[in-house]
Tab-separated table of C-alpha atoms in Angstrom:
chain	number	residue	atom	x	y	z
A	1	MET	CA	-90.362	180.414	-103.410
A	2	GLU	CA	-93.296	181.870	-105.322
A	3	LYS	CA	-95.062	182.554	-102.063
A	4	CYS	CA	-92.029	184.480	-100.826
A	5	ARG	CA	-92.022	186.598	-103.961
A	6	MET	CA	-95.698	187.356	-103.585
A	7	SER	CA	-95.184	188.276	-99.937
A	8	SER	CA	-92.262	190.590	-100.810
A	9	ARG	CA	-94.232	192.282	-103.587
A	10	PHE	CA	-97.214	192.708	-101.261
A	11	LYS	CA	-94.977	194.435	-98.692
A	12	HIS	CA	-93.655	196.828	-101.368
A	13	VAL	CA	-97.136	197.659	-102.611
A	14	SER	CA	-98.324	198.162	-99.020
A	15	CYS	CA	-95.404	200.517	-98.343
A	16	ASN	CA	-96.275	202.620	-101.416
A	17	PHE	CA	-99.922	202.610	-100.406
A	18	TYR	CA	-99.098	203.940	-96.967
A	19	CYS	CA	-96.862	206.641	-98.495
A	20	PHE	CA	-99.703	207.682	-100.766
A	21	LEU	CA	-102.083	207.666	-97.804
A	22	LEU	CA	-99.709	209.806	-95.724
A	23	LEU	CA	-99.316	212.344	-98.476
A	24	PHE	CA	-103.074	212.382	-99.101
A	25	CYS	CA	-103.762	213.066	-95.419
A	26	LEU	CA	-101.174	215.831	-95.310
A	27	VAL	CA	-102.661	217.475	-98.397
A	28	MET	CA	-106.172	217.181	-96.930
A	29	VAL	CA	-104.994	218.880	-93.735
A	30	VAL	CA	-103.383	221.656	-95.751
A	31	GLU	CA	-106.512	222.123	-97.848
A	32	LYS	CA	-108.675	222.296	-94.735
A	33	THR	CA	-106.269	224.783	-93.150
A	34	ILE	CA	-106.184	226.988	-96.255
A	35	ALA	CA	-109.980	226.897	-96.530
A	36	GLN	CA	-110.440	228.564	-93.120
A	37	ASN	CA	-111.759	232.134	-93.121
A	38	ASN	CA	-108.887	233.588	-91.093
A	39	ARG	CA	-106.447	233.076	-93.965
A	40	ILE	CA	-105.268	235.396	-96.704
A	41	HIS	CA	-104.816	233.910	-100.190
A	42	THR	CA	-103.043	235.142	-103.281
A	43	TYR	CA	-103.183	233.439	-106.675
A	44	GLU	CA	-100.291	233.599	-109.098
A	45	ASN	CA	-99.344	232.112	-112.474
A	46	ILE	CA	-95.891	230.543	-112.796
A	47	GLY	CA	-93.682	228.800	-115.368
A	48	TRP	CA	-90.608	226.739	-114.437
A	49	LEU	CA	-87.882	225.657	-116.862
A	50	ASN	CA	-85.474	223.235	-115.225
A	51	GLY	CA	-82.331	221.378	-116.258
A	52	PHE	CA	-80.763	218.493	-114.335
A	53	ALA	CA	-77.432	216.848	-115.115
A	54	THR	CA	-75.627	213.894	-113.496
A	55	PHE	CA	-72.020	213.046	-114.346
A	56	ASN	CA	-71.167	209.520	-113.168
A	57	LEU	CA	-67.500	209.261	-112.300
A	58	ASN	CA	-67.777	205.519	-111.644
A	59	PRO	CA	-70.702	203.166	-110.782
A	60	LYS	CA	-70.933	204.564	-107.246
A	61	LEU	CA	-69.718	208.164	-107.361
A	62	GLY	CA	-71.151	211.073	-109.375
A	63	VAL	CA	-71.582	214.835	-109.576
A	64	HIS	CA	-75.030	216.437	-109.691
A	65	ALA	CA	-75.817	219.878	-111.104
A	66	GLU	CA	-79.108	221.601	-111.780
A	67	TYR	CA	-80.502	225.012	-112.615
A	68	GLN	CA	-84.136	226.024	-112.172
A	69	PHE	CA	-85.379	229.087	-114.079
A	70	ARG	CA	-88.567	229.939	-112.187
A	71	ARG	CA	-90.795	232.633	-113.666
A	72	HIS	CA	-93.844	234.624	-112.566
A	73	ASP	CA	-96.760	235.696	-114.784
A	74	LEU	CA	-95.962	232.451	-116.644
A	75	ILE	CA	-92.640	233.620	-118.162
A	76	SER	CA	-92.795	237.450	-118.050
A	77	ASN	CA	-90.992	238.150	-114.764
A	78	TRP	CA	-88.657	236.515	-112.250
A	79	GLN	CA	-90.002	234.401	-109.437
A	80	GLN	CA	-86.856	232.575	-108.380
A	81	SER	CA	-83.449	231.446	-109.605
A	82	LEU	CA	-82.039	228.243	-108.118
A	83	LEU	CA	-78.620	226.665	-108.715
A	84	ARG	CA	-77.930	223.357	-106.945
A	85	VAL	CA	-74.772	221.212	-107.046
A	86	GLY	CA	-73.881	218.066	-105.138
A	87	VAL	CA	-71.971	214.797	-104.869
A	88	ASN	CA	-73.786	211.484	-105.329
A	89	TYR	CA	-72.969	208.174	-103.717
A	90	LYS	CA	-74.804	205.003	-104.785
A	91	PRO	CA	-73.999	202.047	-102.509
A	92	ARG	CA	-76.642	200.035	-104.376
A	93	GLU	CA	-78.396	200.348	-107.712
A	94	LYS	CA	-81.607	201.717	-106.260
A	95	VAL	CA	-80.213	203.712	-103.338
A	96	LEU	CA	-78.617	207.152	-103.663
A	97	PHE	CA	-77.170	209.623	-101.173
A	98	ARG	CA	-76.430	213.226	-102.068
A	99	LEU	CA	-74.662	216.021	-100.249
A	100	GLY	CA	-74.761	219.495	-101.776
A	101	TYR	CA	-75.165	223.241	-101.824
A	102	ALA	CA	-77.838	225.501	-103.301
A	103	TRP	CA	-77.748	229.206	-104.184
A	104	VAL	CA	-81.227	230.709	-104.422
A	105	GLU	CA	-82.330	234.188	-105.475
A	106	THR	CA	-85.972	235.024	-104.685
A	107	PHE	CA	-87.439	238.130	-106.355
A	108	ASN	CA	-90.125	240.596	-105.456
A	109	TYR	CA	-93.195	239.133	-107.183
A	110	GLY	CA	-96.889	238.570	-106.659
A	111	ASP	CA	-99.671	240.549	-104.975
A	112	ILE	CA	-98.017	240.023	-101.580
A	113	PRO	CA	-94.220	239.668	-101.652
A	114	ILE	CA	-92.503	236.871	-99.718
A	115	ASN	CA	-90.155	239.426	-98.177
A	116	SER	CA	-92.087	241.806	-95.866
A	117	MET	CA	-90.194	244.839	-97.289
A	118	GLY	CA	-90.857	243.880	-100.899
A	119	LYS	CA	-87.199	243.260	-101.657
A	120	ASP	CA	-85.302	240.547	-103.476
A	121	PHE	CA	-83.301	238.284	-101.178
A	122	THR	CA	-80.590	235.595	-101.359
A	123	GLU	CA	-80.615	232.218	-99.715
A	124	HIS	CA	-77.733	229.767	-99.192
A	125	ARG	CA	-78.530	226.126	-98.434
A	126	VAL	CA	-76.663	222.980	-97.507
A	127	PHE	CA	-78.694	219.847	-98.117
A	128	GLU	CA	-78.615	216.064	-97.671
A	129	VAL	CA	-80.689	213.616	-99.765
A	130	LEU	CA	-81.671	209.975	-99.491
A	131	GLN	CA	-83.337	208.681	-102.680
A	132	LEU	CA	-84.923	205.227	-103.083
A	133	ASN	CA	-86.041	203.804	-106.380
A	134	GLN	CA	-88.428	200.899	-106.766
A	135	LYS	CA	-90.273	199.162	-109.636
A	136	GLU	CA	-93.557	197.280	-109.242
A	137	GLY	CA	-94.949	195.940	-112.476
A	138	LYS	CA	-95.040	198.835	-114.936
A	139	PHE	CA	-94.897	201.466	-112.211
A	140	GLU	CA	-91.646	203.114	-111.077
A	141	PHE	CA	-91.631	204.709	-107.609
A	142	LEU	CA	-89.156	207.289	-106.346
A	143	HIS	CA	-89.014	208.290	-102.675
A	144	ARG	CA	-86.866	211.337	-101.949
A	145	PHE	CA	-86.081	212.482	-98.401
A	146	MET	CA	-84.270	215.794	-98.076
A	147	LEU	CA	-82.919	217.849	-95.130
A	148	GLU	CA	-81.974	221.461	-95.712
A	149	GLN	CA	-79.963	223.890	-93.578
A	150	ARG	CA	-81.027	227.288	-94.834
A	151	PHE	CA	-79.422	230.757	-94.417
A	152	ILE	CA	-82.074	233.175	-95.642
A	153	GLY	CA	-81.154	236.812	-96.295
A	154	ARG	CA	-82.999	239.414	-94.232
A	155	TYR	CA	-82.953	243.226	-94.063
A	156	SER	CA	-82.784	244.921	-90.694
A	157	SER	CA	-83.883	248.190	-92.248
A	158	ASN	CA	-85.930	249.199	-95.258
A	159	GLN	CA	-83.207	251.660	-96.144
A	160	LEU	CA	-80.741	248.923	-96.975
A	161	ASP	CA	-80.080	247.758	-100.530
A	162	LYS	CA	-78.514	244.458	-99.471
A	163	GLU	CA	-79.285	241.904	-96.777
A	164	ASP	CA	-77.291	242.346	-93.596
A	165	GLU	CA	-78.564	239.249	-91.724
A	166	PHE	CA	-78.777	235.567	-92.601
A	167	PRO	CA	-80.759	233.740	-89.880
A	168	PHE	CA	-80.660	229.955	-89.863
A	169	TYR	CA	-83.663	227.703	-90.684
A	170	ASN	CA	-84.189	223.959	-90.951
A	171	ARG	CA	-86.517	222.278	-93.425
A	172	MET	CA	-87.329	218.688	-94.262
A	173	ARG	CA	-88.947	217.475	-97.456
A	174	TYR	CA	-90.500	214.258	-98.730
A	175	MET	CA	-91.359	213.576	-102.375
A	176	LEU	CA	-93.176	210.613	-103.820
A	177	ARG	CA	-92.955	210.338	-107.622
A	178	VAL	CA	-94.583	207.692	-109.775
A	179	GLN	CA	-93.803	206.996	-113.418
A	180	LEU	CA	-95.708	204.862	-115.911
A	181	PRO	CA	-94.489	203.980	-119.420
A	182	LEU	CA	-97.085	204.568	-122.118
A	183	LYS	CA	-95.409	201.999	-124.384
A	184	GLY	CA	-94.001	198.664	-123.229
A	185	SER	CA	-93.409	197.586	-119.653
A	186	GLU	CA	-90.550	199.957	-118.688
A	187	ILE	CA	-89.029	203.311	-119.629
A	188	ASN	CA	-86.237	202.692	-122.115
A	189	ASP	CA	-85.138	204.282	-125.384
A	190	LYS	CA	-87.824	206.189	-127.298
A	191	THR	CA	-90.439	205.671	-124.603
A	192	PRO	CA	-93.223	208.134	-123.754
A	193	TYR	CA	-94.286	208.106	-120.109
A	194	LEU	CA	-96.564	209.704	-117.578
A	195	ALA	CA	-95.212	211.079	-114.292
A	196	VAL	CA	-96.944	212.446	-111.173
A	197	TYR	CA	-95.439	213.611	-107.903
A	198	ASP	CA	-96.291	215.270	-104.632
A	199	GLU	CA	-93.711	216.918	-102.344
A	200	VAL	CA	-94.356	218.205	-98.820
A	201	PHE	CA	-92.060	220.765	-97.089
A	202	ILE	CA	-91.972	221.097	-93.294
A	203	GLY	CA	-89.956	223.772	-91.448
A	204	PHE	CA	-88.574	223.266	-87.962
A	205	GLY	CA	-86.266	224.957	-85.477
A	206	LYS	CA	-86.424	228.061	-83.285
A	207	ASN	CA	-86.500	230.563	-86.181
A	208	VAL	CA	-89.537	228.977	-87.902
A	209	ALA	CA	-92.628	231.041	-87.083
A	210	GLU	CA	-95.935	230.576	-88.888
A	211	ASN	CA	-94.796	228.239	-91.613
A	212	VAL	CA	-94.130	224.901	-89.978
A	213	PHE	CA	-96.046	223.740	-93.020
A	214	ASP	CA	-93.830	225.503	-95.550
A	215	GLN	CA	-95.231	224.419	-98.883
A	216	ASN	CA	-96.583	221.621	-101.027
A	217	ARG	CA	-96.003	220.906	-104.726
A	218	VAL	CA	-97.982	218.671	-107.095
A	219	GLY	CA	-96.882	217.936	-110.634
A	220	LEU	CA	-98.479	216.008	-113.493
A	221	MET	CA	-96.298	215.584	-116.579
A	222	LEU	CA	-95.980	213.848	-119.899
A	223	GLY	CA	-92.413	212.786	-120.672
A	224	TYR	CA	-90.278	211.218	-123.387
A	225	SER	CA	-87.131	209.174	-122.847
A	226	PHE	CA	-84.847	209.492	-125.853
A	227	ASN	CA	-82.409	207.021	-124.324
A	228	ARG	CA	-80.936	206.171	-120.880
A	229	SER	CA	-78.967	209.449	-120.933
A	230	THR	CA	-81.585	211.995	-122.040
A	231	ARG	CA	-85.247	212.619	-121.338
A	232	ILE	CA	-87.593	215.573	-121.215
A	233	GLU	CA	-91.007	216.146	-119.636
A	234	ALA	CA	-93.587	218.917	-119.413
A	235	GLY	CA	-96.895	219.465	-117.682
A	236	TYR	CA	-98.868	221.093	-114.880
A	237	LEU	CA	-97.448	222.378	-111.581
A	238	ASN	CA	-99.367	223.462	-108.445
A	239	GLN	CA	-97.463	225.105	-105.574
A	240	ILE	CA	-98.876	226.230	-102.230
A	241	ILE	CA	-96.590	228.373	-100.054
A	242	GLN	CA	-97.309	229.526	-96.518
A	243	PHE	CA	-95.695	232.833	-95.554
A	244	GLY	CA	-93.395	232.909	-92.556
A	245	ARG	CA	-95.230	235.907	-91.128
A	246	GLU	CA	-98.807	236.981	-90.419
A	247	ILE	CA	-100.421	239.766	-92.397
A	248	ASN	CA	-102.965	241.823	-90.492
A	249	GLY	CA	-103.099	239.052	-87.878
A	250	LYS	CA	-103.847	236.367	-90.473
A	251	ASN	CA	-101.808	233.533	-91.945
A	252	ALA	CA	-101.041	234.081	-95.639
A	253	PHE	CA	-100.878	231.480	-98.404
A	254	GLN	CA	-99.688	231.876	-101.978
A	255	ASN	CA	-101.394	229.590	-104.465
A	256	ASN	CA	-99.337	229.188	-107.657
A	257	GLN	CA	-100.394	227.351	-110.798
A	258	GLY	CA	-98.705	227.011	-114.110
A	259	PHE	CA	-96.455	224.824	-116.236
A	260	ILE	CA	-93.187	223.005	-115.653
A	261	VAL	CA	-90.591	221.700	-118.165
A	262	ASN	CA	-87.754	219.392	-116.992
A	263	ALA	CA	-84.770	218.180	-119.014
A	264	TYR	CA	-82.599	215.376	-117.579
A	265	PHE	CA	-79.098	214.319	-118.668
A	266	ASN	CA	-77.353	211.295	-117.144
A	267	LEU	CA	-73.820	210.902	-118.454
A	268	ASN	CA	-71.109	208.336	-117.750
A	269	VAL	CA	-67.635	209.894	-117.824
A	270	TYR	CA	-65.871	206.588	-117.215
A	271	LYS	CA	-65.295	203.561	-119.401
A	272	ASN	CA	-67.503	200.542	-118.663
């Protein structure tokens, strides 16, 4: 029996190791690509303030809502506004499915704007999520796989004040997040913790041009769990975005660095 437990644990650790290795290789490829001389780079400072709420209707069904207040020049100007809502289904304690919708407003910011005409634009998304949680010793692992169907606003003329086209794009994302309690063996009430994550974004489909690699995000945060319902964390965020178009015949990358603050609320609206 003990041998079986050791074998199972070894498989879990190996799986996490390969996930780390895959992300590391992807990041190295990105870094090598960005380092090439035929690339344009911009460097921006950002600050993100995010709130996440889950309302559990019963042990398996729940409603998810979040708002992300993304700022440029740290907090001076808008970068992006993101509202996301969805329905959760948990067939097992450590497995979660989510189906939802996101409304995104991207603003004209930075040395080179995301939109080629230098205009704000709206995006509507439908998304599907598979989330797997796992604990090994003191470490908590979260694997999040996400598919997005994106309708991104586009202007057919610079004279327009509002988007008149919404071409369709696909994107897939994978995030690996690791948490470590700084007191005790697990994150419970009144527990400080350390969290690190990396998320890779890959675009696909006929409308995706230059940015098959869409972006990568790395976060390093210090958090505090007040109880099982409320926690907050803050730290460093690095975001690399590849533009969907060439500029003067060169691929363009936006390199964003700054801070991130997350607040999480997990509420049961049913009687145990």
